[in-house]
CSV table of C-alpha atoms in Angstrom, one decimal:
chain,number,residue,atom,x,y,z
A,27,MET,CA,120.0,122.4,42.8
A,28,SER,CA,121.8,125.7,41.6
A,29,GLU,CA,119.4,128.3,42.7
A,30,LYS,CA,118.8,126.8,45.7
A,31,VAL,CA,122.6,126.6,46.4
A,32,ILE,CA,122.8,130.9,45.8
A,33,LYS,CA,119.7,130.8,47.8
A,34,GLN,CA,121.6,129.5,51.0
A,35,CYS,CA,124.3,131.5,50.4
A,36,VAL,CA,122.1,134.6,50.1
A,37,GLU,CA,121.0,133.8,53.8
A,38,ILE,CA,124.4,133.2,55.6
A,39,LEU,CA,126.1,136.4,53.4
A,40,GLU,CA,122.4,138.2,55.2
A,41,ARG,CA,123.4,137.2,58.7
A,42,ILE,CA,127.4,137.8,58.1
A,43,MET,CA,125.9,141.7,56.9
A,44,SER,CA,123.8,142.0,59.9
A,45,ASP,CA,126.3,140.9,62.2
A,46,ASP,CA,127.8,144.2,64.3
A,47,THR,CA,130.2,142.5,65.3
A,48,VAL,CA,131.9,142.3,61.3
A,49,PRO,CA,134.1,144.8,60.6
A,50,ARG,CA,132.4,147.5,58.1
A,51,ASN,CA,134.3,146.4,55.1
A,52,ILE,CA,133.3,142.8,55.1
A,53,ARG,CA,130.0,143.5,55.6
A,54,ARG,CA,130.2,145.8,52.6
A,55,SER,CA,131.8,142.7,50.8
A,56,ALA,CA,129.2,140.6,51.6
A,57,GLU,CA,126.8,142.9,50.4
A,58,ASN,CA,128.7,143.3,46.8
A,59,VAL,CA,129.1,139.7,46.4
A,60,LYS,CA,124.9,138.9,47.3
A,61,GLY,CA,124.6,141.6,44.8
A,62,ILE,CA,126.4,139.2,42.2
A,63,LEU,CA,124.7,136.0,43.4
A,64,LEU,CA,121.5,138.1,42.6
A,65,GLN,CA,122.2,139.6,39.9
A,66,GLU,CA,119.7,138.2,36.8
A,67,GLY,CA,121.1,137.3,33.1
A,68,LEU,CA,124.2,136.2,34.1
A,69,ALA,CA,124.9,132.0,34.2
A,70,GLU,CA,125.0,130.5,37.6
A,71,ALA,CA,128.8,129.5,37.0
A,72,VAL,CA,129.6,132.5,36.4
A,73,ARG,CA,127.9,134.5,39.5
A,74,ALA,CA,129.5,132.0,41.6
A,75,ALA,CA,132.7,132.7,40.2
A,76,SER,CA,132.8,136.3,40.6
A,77,ALA,CA,131.1,135.8,44.1
A,78,ILE,CA,133.9,132.9,45.0
A,79,SER,CA,136.8,135.4,44.2
A,80,ILE,CA,135.6,137.9,46.2
A,81,LEU,CA,135.0,135.3,49.2
A,82,ASP,CA,137.9,134.3,48.6
A,83,GLU,CA,139.9,138.3,49.1
A,84,ILE,CA,137.6,138.4,52.4
A,85,SER,CA,138.6,135.2,54.4
A,86,ASN,CA,142.0,136.6,54.0
A,87,ASP,CA,141.9,140.0,55.6
A,88,PRO,CA,143.1,139.6,58.8
A,89,ASN,CA,140.7,141.5,60.5
A,90,ILE,CA,137.4,138.6,60.0
A,91,PRO,CA,136.2,137.3,63.0
A,92,LEU,CA,136.6,133.8,63.6
A,93,HIS,CA,133.2,132.7,63.2
A,94,THR,CA,133.0,135.0,60.0
A,95,ARG,CA,135.5,133.5,58.4
A,96,THR,CA,134.2,130.2,58.7
A,97,LEU,CA,130.5,130.7,57.3
A,98,ILE,CA,132.9,133.0,54.5
A,99,TRP,CA,135.1,129.3,53.5
A,100,ASN,CA,131.2,127.6,53.7
A,101,VAL,CA,129.5,129.8,51.5
A,102,ALA,CA,132.7,129.6,48.9
A,103,SER,CA,132.5,126.1,49.0
A,104,GLN,CA,129.0,125.6,48.0
A,105,LEU,CA,129.2,127.4,45.6
A,106,GLU,CA,132.1,125.6,44.3
A,107,THR,CA,129.2,122.3,43.3
A,108,ILE,CA,127.3,124.4,41.1
A,109,PRO,CA,128.4,123.2,37.7
A,110,VAL,CA,130.2,125.2,34.9
A,111,GLY,CA,128.3,123.6,31.9
């Protein structure tokens, strides 16, 4: 279940990373989040929490396009469904 959520989130992040209308620093942060989510050896809950923290930071960036902010909130809320235990 959690792996499916992570896979969906990675797909959305890849869409953000390939969007040239998104500022480079935000695309780079999306790439960081993707790397965290795909990291083997860490518990899914830990990966999700780390990713949510970064997503929260970039969603507050004043230069982020509105459609991208919506996608980022979508990813964060999906990651919040991953159980902690």
